[in-house]
PDB file of C-alpha atoms in Angstrom:
ATOM      1  CA  MET A   1      50.846   6.248  63.462  1.00 47.00           C
ATOM      2  CA  MET A   2      54.026   6.142  65.582  1.00 48.00           C
ATOM      3  CA  SER A   3      53.234   6.243  69.118  1.00 53.00           C
ATOM      4  CA  ALA A   4      56.238   4.387  70.840  1.00 75.00           C
ATOM      5  CA  ILE A   5      59.990   6.433  70.940  1.00 79.00           C
ATOM      6  CA  PRO A   6      61.503   4.796  68.112  1.00 77.00           C
ATOM      7  CA  LEU A   7      64.805   2.681  68.546  1.00 81.00           C
ATOM      8  CA  MET A   8      67.513   4.978  67.134  1.00 79.00           C
ATOM      9  CA  ILE A   9      66.330   7.635  69.679  1.00 82.00           C
ATOM     10  CA  MET A  10      66.926   5.154  72.417  1.00 82.00           C
ATOM     11  CA  LEU A  11      70.174   4.053  71.067  1.00 84.00           C
ATOM     12  CA  VAL A  12      71.392   7.878  71.400  1.00 81.00           C
ATOM     13  CA  GLY A  13      74.722   7.474  73.344  1.00 83.00           C
ATOM     14  CA  ASN A  14      74.395  10.908  75.456  1.00 85.00           C
ATOM     15  CA  ASP A  15      71.551  11.265  78.083  1.00 88.00           C
ATOM     16  CA  ASP A  16      71.153  15.217  77.226  1.00 89.00           C
ATOM     17  CA  ASP A  17      71.040  14.314  73.503  1.00 87.00           C
ATOM     18  CA  ARG A  18      68.705  11.491  73.826  1.00 89.00           C
ATOM     19  CA  ALA A  19      66.469  13.717  76.395  1.00 90.00           C
ATOM     20  CA  LEU A  20      66.430  16.306  73.719  1.00 89.00           C
ATOM     21  CA  VAL A  21      65.598  14.307  70.630  1.00 88.00           C
ATOM     22  CA  THR A  22      62.849  12.489  72.564  1.00 90.00           C
ATOM     23  CA  GLU A  23      61.298  15.882  73.342  1.00 89.00           C
ATOM     24  CA  ILE A  24      61.375  17.249  69.905  1.00 88.00           C
ATOM     25  CA  TYR A  25      59.943  13.764  68.574  1.00 90.00           C
ATOM     26  CA  LEU A  26      56.980  13.761  70.826  1.00 89.00           C
ATOM     27  CA  LYS A  27      56.375  17.281  70.623  1.00 88.00           C
ATOM     28  CA  TYR A  28      56.420  17.474  66.895  1.00 89.00           C
ATOM     29  CA  ARG A  29      55.738  14.039  65.497  1.00 89.00           C
ATOM     30  CA  LYS A  30      52.395  14.540  64.248  1.00 89.00           C
ATOM     31  CA  LEU A  31      53.127  17.838  62.515  1.00 88.00           C
ATOM     32  CA  MET A  32      56.054  15.773  60.857  1.00 90.00           C
ATOM     33  CA  PHE A  33      53.610  13.044  59.817  1.00 91.00           C
ATOM     34  CA  ALA A  34      51.078  15.538  58.654  1.00 89.00           C
ATOM     35  CA  ILE A  35      53.693  17.304  56.582  1.00 89.00           C
ATOM     36  CA  ALA A  36      55.235  14.052  55.116  1.00 90.00           C
ATOM     37  CA  MET A  37      51.683  12.540  54.370  1.00 90.00           C
ATOM     38  CA  ARG A  38      50.692  15.886  52.400  1.00 88.00           C
ATOM     39  CA  ILE A  39      53.694  15.327  49.967  1.00 88.00           C
ATOM     40  CA  VAL A  40      54.453  11.757  49.872  1.00 90.00           C
ATOM     41  CA  GLN A  41      50.634  10.657  49.884  1.00 88.00           C
ATOM     42  CA  ASP A  42      51.613   7.151  51.861  1.00 90.00           C
ATOM     43  CA  PRO A  43      51.205   6.770  55.486  1.00 92.00           C
ATOM     44  CA  HIS A  44      54.096   4.236  55.600  1.00 92.00           C
ATOM     45  CA  VAL A  45      56.452   6.315  53.457  1.00 92.00           C
ATOM     46  CA  ALA A  46      55.237   9.285  55.496  1.00 92.00           C
ATOM     47  CA  GLU A  47      56.510   7.373  59.007  1.00 92.00           C
ATOM     48  CA  ASP A  48      59.774   6.648  56.846  1.00 91.00           C
ATOM     49  CA  MET A  49      60.509  10.346  56.458  1.00 93.00           C
ATOM     50  CA  VAL A  50      59.641  11.242  60.292  1.00 92.00           C
ATOM     51  CA  MET A  51      62.238   8.715  60.651  1.00 92.00           C
ATOM     52  CA  ALA A  52      64.829   9.956  58.348  1.00 91.00           C
ATOM     53  CA  ALA A  53      63.918  13.586  59.771  1.00 91.00           C
ATOM     54  CA  ILE A  54      64.866  12.130  63.235  1.00 90.00           C
ATOM     55  CA  ALA A  55      68.002  10.327  62.179  1.00 90.00           C
ATOM     56  CA  GLU A  56      69.031  13.650  60.298  1.00 90.00           C
ATOM     57  CA  MET A  57      68.478  15.734  63.624  1.00 89.00           C
ATOM     58  CA  ILE A  58      70.427  12.942  65.685  1.00 89.00           C
ATOM     59  CA  ASP A  59      73.555  13.447  63.083  1.00 89.00           C
ATOM     60  CA  ASN A  60      73.206  17.311  63.627  1.00 87.00           C
ATOM     61  CA  ILE A  61      72.439  17.407  67.441  1.00 89.00           C
ATOM     62  CA  GLU A  62      74.825  20.557  67.466  1.00 89.00           C
ATOM     63  CA  ILE A  63      72.394  22.446  65.524  1.00 86.00           C
ATOM     64  CA  LEU A  64      69.258  21.324  67.531  1.00 85.00           C
ATOM     65  CA  ARG A  65      70.971  22.748  70.943  1.00 87.00           C
ATOM     66  CA  GLU A  66      71.416  25.904  69.332  1.00 88.00           C
ATOM     67  CA  ILE A  67      68.072  26.438  68.083  1.00 85.00           C
ATOM     68  CA  SER A  68      65.577  28.313  70.324  1.00 79.00           C
ATOM     69  CA  CYS A  69      62.454  26.986  71.254  1.00 74.00           C
ATOM     70  CA  PHE A  70      60.761  29.460  68.993  1.00 72.00           C
ATOM     71  CA  ARG A  71      62.515  28.397  65.984  1.00 82.00           C
ATOM     72  CA  MET A  72      62.334  24.382  66.602  1.00 86.00           C
ATOM     73  CA  ARG A  73      58.983  23.953  64.996  1.00 86.00           C
ATOM     74  CA  SER A  74      59.698  25.920  61.904  1.00 84.00           C
ATOM     75  CA  TYR A  75      63.072  23.967  61.893  1.00 88.00           C
ATOM     76  CA  VAL A  76      61.407  20.705  62.115  1.00 90.00           C
ATOM     77  CA  ALA A  77      58.915  21.484  59.667  1.00 88.00           C
ATOM     78  CA  THR A  78      61.643  22.625  57.292  1.00 87.00           C
ATOM     79  CA  ILE A  79      63.512  19.255  57.623  1.00 90.00           C
ATOM     80  CA  ILE A  80      60.709  16.938  57.190  1.00 91.00           C
ATOM     81  CA  ARG A  81      59.229  19.126  54.150  1.00 88.00           C
ATOM     82  CA  ASN A  82      62.591  18.989  52.171  1.00 87.00           C
ATOM     83  CA  ASP A  83      63.205  15.215  52.841  1.00 88.00           C
ATOM     84  CA  SER A  84      59.824  14.284  51.577  1.00 89.00           C
ATOM     85  CA  ILE A  85      60.142  16.531  48.565  1.00 87.00           C
ATOM     86  CA  ASP A  86      63.707  15.215  48.028  1.00 85.00           C
ATOM     87  CA  TYR A  87      61.979  11.434  48.356  1.00 87.00           C
ATOM     88  CA  VAL A  88      59.265  12.179  45.900  1.00 86.00           C
ATOM     89  CA  ARG A  89      61.716  13.373  43.177  1.00 84.00           C
ATOM     90  CA  LYS A  90      64.045  10.476  43.777  1.00 83.00           C
ATOM     91  CA  ARG A  91      60.990   8.295  43.262  1.00 81.00           C
ATOM     92  CA  ASN A  92      59.913   9.982  40.427  1.00 77.00           C
ATOM     93  CA  ARG A  93      63.156   9.769  38.529  1.00 74.00           C
ATOM     94  CA  HIS A  94      63.768   5.995  39.239  1.00 65.00           C
ATOM     95  CA  ASN A  95      59.678   5.287  38.574  1.00 61.00           C
ATOM     96  CA  GLN A  96      58.520   6.807  35.504  1.00 54.00           C
ATOM     97  CA  HIS A  97      55.055   5.547  36.140  1.00 50.00           C
ATOM     98  CA  SER A  98      54.878   6.801  39.360  1.00 47.00           C
ATOM     99  CA  PHE A  99      51.104   7.896  40.546  1.00 51.00           C
ATOM    100  CA  LEU A 100      52.374  11.265  41.482  1.00 51.00           C
ATOM    101  CA  PRO A 101      52.893  13.878  38.722  1.00 52.00           C
ATOM    102  CA  THR A 102      56.304  14.446  37.786  1.00 51.00           C
ATOM    103  CA  ASP A 103      55.883  17.850  36.379  1.00 53.00           C
ATOM    104  CA  GLU A 104      56.635  21.051  38.118  1.00 55.00           C
ATOM    105  CA  THR A 105      53.101  21.850  39.174  1.00 57.00           C
ATOM    106  CA  PHE A 106      53.094  19.202  41.703  1.00 57.00           C
ATOM    107  CA  PHE A 107      56.271  20.803  43.466  1.00 56.00           C
ATOM    108  CA  ASP A 108      54.677  24.272  43.018  1.00 59.00           C
ATOM    109  CA  ASN A 109      51.875  23.061  45.168  1.00 59.00           C
ATOM    110  CA  VAL A 110      54.253  21.620  47.799  1.00 56.00           C
ATOM    111  CA  ALA A 111      55.771  25.086  47.792  1.00 54.00           C
ATOM    112  CA  SER A 112      52.292  26.844  48.256  1.00 58.00           C
ATOM    113  CA  GLU A 113      51.492  24.020  50.888  1.00 59.00           C
ATOM    114  CA  SER A 114      54.699  25.136  52.604  1.00 57.00           C
ATOM    115  CA  GLU A 115      53.605  28.610  52.885  1.00 63.00           C
ATOM    116  CA  MET A 116      50.482  27.129  54.568  1.00 60.00           C
ATOM    117  CA  ASP A 117      52.484  25.482  56.755  1.00 60.00           C
ATOM    118  CA  ASP A 118      54.412  28.379  57.622  1.00 61.00           C
ATOM    119  CA  THR A 119      51.171  30.257  58.180  1.00 62.00           C
ATOM    120  CA  ILE A 120      49.627  27.384  60.520  1.00 61.00           C
ATOM    121  CA  LEU A 121      52.860  27.577  62.382  1.00 61.00           C
ATOM    122  CA  GLN A 122      52.514  31.505  62.807  1.00 64.00           C
ATOM    123  CA  ASN A 123      48.808  31.068  63.967  1.00 63.00           C
ATOM    124  CA  ALA A 124      50.017  28.463  66.629  1.00 66.00           C
ATOM    125  CA  GLU A 125      52.776  30.908  67.798  1.00 69.00           C
ATOM    126  CA  MET A 126      50.170  33.620  67.854  1.00 72.00           C
ATOM    127  CA  ASP A 127      48.016  31.415  69.989  1.00 73.00           C
ATOM    128  CA  VAL A 128      50.903  31.013  72.675  1.00 73.00           C
ATOM    129  CA  LEU A 129      51.262  34.555  72.871  1.00 76.00           C
ATOM    130  CA  ARG A 130      47.755  35.430  73.274  1.00 80.00           C
ATOM    131  CA  GLU A 131      47.675  32.741  76.215  1.00 82.00           C
ATOM    132  CA  ALA A 132      50.710  34.109  77.749  1.00 82.00           C
ATOM    133  CA  LEU A 133      49.513  37.456  77.319  1.00 83.00           C
ATOM    134  CA  SER A 134      46.387  36.316  79.186  1.00 85.00           C
ATOM    135  CA  ARG A 135      48.473  35.021  81.835  1.00 89.00           C
ATOM    136  CA  LEU A 136      50.402  38.266  82.421  1.00 87.00           C
ATOM    137  CA  PRO A 137      49.144  40.855  85.462  1.00 89.00           C
ATOM    138  CA  GLU A 138      47.157  43.690  84.181  1.00 86.00           C
ATOM    139  CA  ASN A 139      49.321  46.452  84.649  1.00 85.00           C
ATOM    140  CA  GLU A 140      52.059  44.890  82.508  1.00 87.00           C
ATOM    141  CA  ARG A 141      49.348  43.732  80.073  1.00 85.00           C
ATOM    142  CA  LEU A 142      48.225  47.193  79.934  1.00 85.00           C
ATOM    143  CA  LEU A 143      51.788  48.674  79.768  1.00 87.00           C
ATOM    144  CA  LEU A 144      52.604  46.396  76.801  1.00 85.00           C
ATOM    145  CA  THR A 145      49.068  46.987  74.976  1.00 83.00           C
ATOM    146  CA  MET A 146      50.081  50.870  75.203  1.00 85.00           C
ATOM    147  CA  LYS A 147      53.405  50.401  73.684  1.00 85.00           C
ATOM    148  CA  TYR A 148      52.888  47.686  71.075  1.00 80.00           C
ATOM    149  CA  VAL A 149      49.301  48.041  70.163  1.00 78.00           C
ATOM    150  CA  ASP A 150      48.337  51.512  70.834  1.00 81.00           C
ATOM    151  CA  GLU A 151      51.808  52.513  69.627  1.00 85.00           C
ATOM    152  CA  SER A 152      51.938  55.360  72.393  1.00 85.00           C
ATOM    153  CA  SER A 153      55.667  56.709  73.022  1.00 89.00           C
ATOM    154  CA  ASP A 154      57.212  56.503  76.400  1.00 90.00           C
ATOM    155  CA  LYS A 155      56.363  59.989  77.052  1.00 91.00           C
ATOM    156  CA  GLU A 156      53.021  59.462  76.342  1.00 89.00           C
ATOM    157  CA  ILE A 157      52.868  56.451  78.476  1.00 88.00           C
ATOM    158  CA  ALA A 158      54.572  58.398  81.336  1.00 89.00           C
ATOM    159  CA  ALA A 159      51.818  61.059  81.395  1.00 88.00           C
ATOM    160  CA  ILE A 160      49.194  58.685  81.396  1.00 84.00           C
ATOM    161  CA  LEU A 161      50.383  56.578  84.036  1.00 84.00           C
ATOM    162  CA  HIS A 162      51.660  59.414  86.107  1.00 87.00           C
ATOM    163  CA  ILE A 163      55.061  58.082  86.061  1.00 89.00           C
ATOM    164  CA  GLY A 164      58.729  59.290  84.706  1.00 90.00           C
ATOM    165  CA  GLN A 165      59.623  58.518  81.364  1.00 89.00           C
ATOM    166  CA  ASP A 166      62.859  56.337  82.735  1.00 91.00           C
ATOM    167  CA  SER A 167      60.526  54.229  84.665  1.00 90.00           C
ATOM    168  CA  VAL A 168      58.302  53.229  81.827  1.00 90.00           C
ATOM    169  CA  ARG A 169      61.694  51.779  80.354  1.00 91.00           C
ATOM    170  CA  VAL A 170      62.133  49.936  83.121  1.00 92.00           C
ATOM    171  CA  TYR A 171      58.746  48.699  83.539  1.00 91.00           C
ATOM    172  CA  LEU A 172      58.557  47.972  79.728  1.00 89.00           C
ATOM    173  CA  SER A 173      62.044  45.924  80.177  1.00 90.00           C
ATOM    174  CA  ARG A 174      60.258  43.557  83.173  1.00 91.00           C
ATOM    175  CA  ALA A 175      57.244  43.390  81.334  1.00 89.00           C
ATOM    176  CA  ARG A 176      58.565  42.034  77.984  1.00 88.00           C
ATOM    177  CA  LYS A 177      60.953  39.369  80.242  1.00 90.00           C
ATOM    178  CA  TYR A 178      58.175  38.206  82.214  1.00 88.00           C
ATOM    179  CA  LEU A 179      55.917  37.782  79.107  1.00 85.00           C
ATOM    180  CA  LEU A 180      58.795  35.940  77.387  1.00 85.00           C
ATOM    181  CA  ALA A 181      59.091  33.278  80.430  1.00 86.00           C
ATOM    182  CA  LEU A 182      55.288  33.056  79.931  1.00 85.00           C
ATOM    183  CA  PHE A 183      55.511  32.654  76.324  1.00 81.00           C
ATOM    184  CA  LYS A 184      58.100  29.850  77.162  1.00 80.00           C
ATOM    185  CA  GLU A 185      56.069  28.241  79.568  1.00 81.00           C
ATOM    186  CA  VAL A 186      53.080  28.129  77.620  1.00 78.00           C
ATOM    187  CA  GLU A 187      54.691  26.658  74.540  1.00 73.00           C
ATOM    188  CA  GLU A 188      56.353  23.816  76.656  1.00 71.00           C
ATOM    189  CA  HIS A 189      53.699  22.854  79.186  1.00 69.00           C
ATOM    190  CA  GLY A 190      50.571  24.310  77.603  1.00 59.00           C
TER     191      GLY A 190
END
């Protein structure tokens, strides 16, 4: 499988664009290859699919810049999945003797695998959230747990912690911001 930065990325003229595409490639190349491999069932073609997806991302760099880090994994998985399915459909149209089935059951299986990919992505995001929560100071973790796990109202939290309801809202806002910062840190750096 690919390890070096592809030449097409190195040829991107703008330094910021090149850095963004390089970061995406390094972070998601294994995921992209795995998704493509499951669909095209050929490692060489799967590598080509990854390169095609990277080329598509380079062509749509403005869209990449708009996607939040939380949605990037899903966006990348969708591009590689769609490109790979399109490739198999075109190949099957041109080659009546393809080793892959041409009936819709194959594509139904791919669709159910895309649901599995979504589940894998959600589980990965939950792992990042758990790690971020574990790094949160105890007071903030307790406050967020009371609000979102125990579903306590601001009034109930205020009574338990012996503070005003307005203070609960302020503390919750700060805790959410801190958790979001930790989430981004864990997602980017582990």
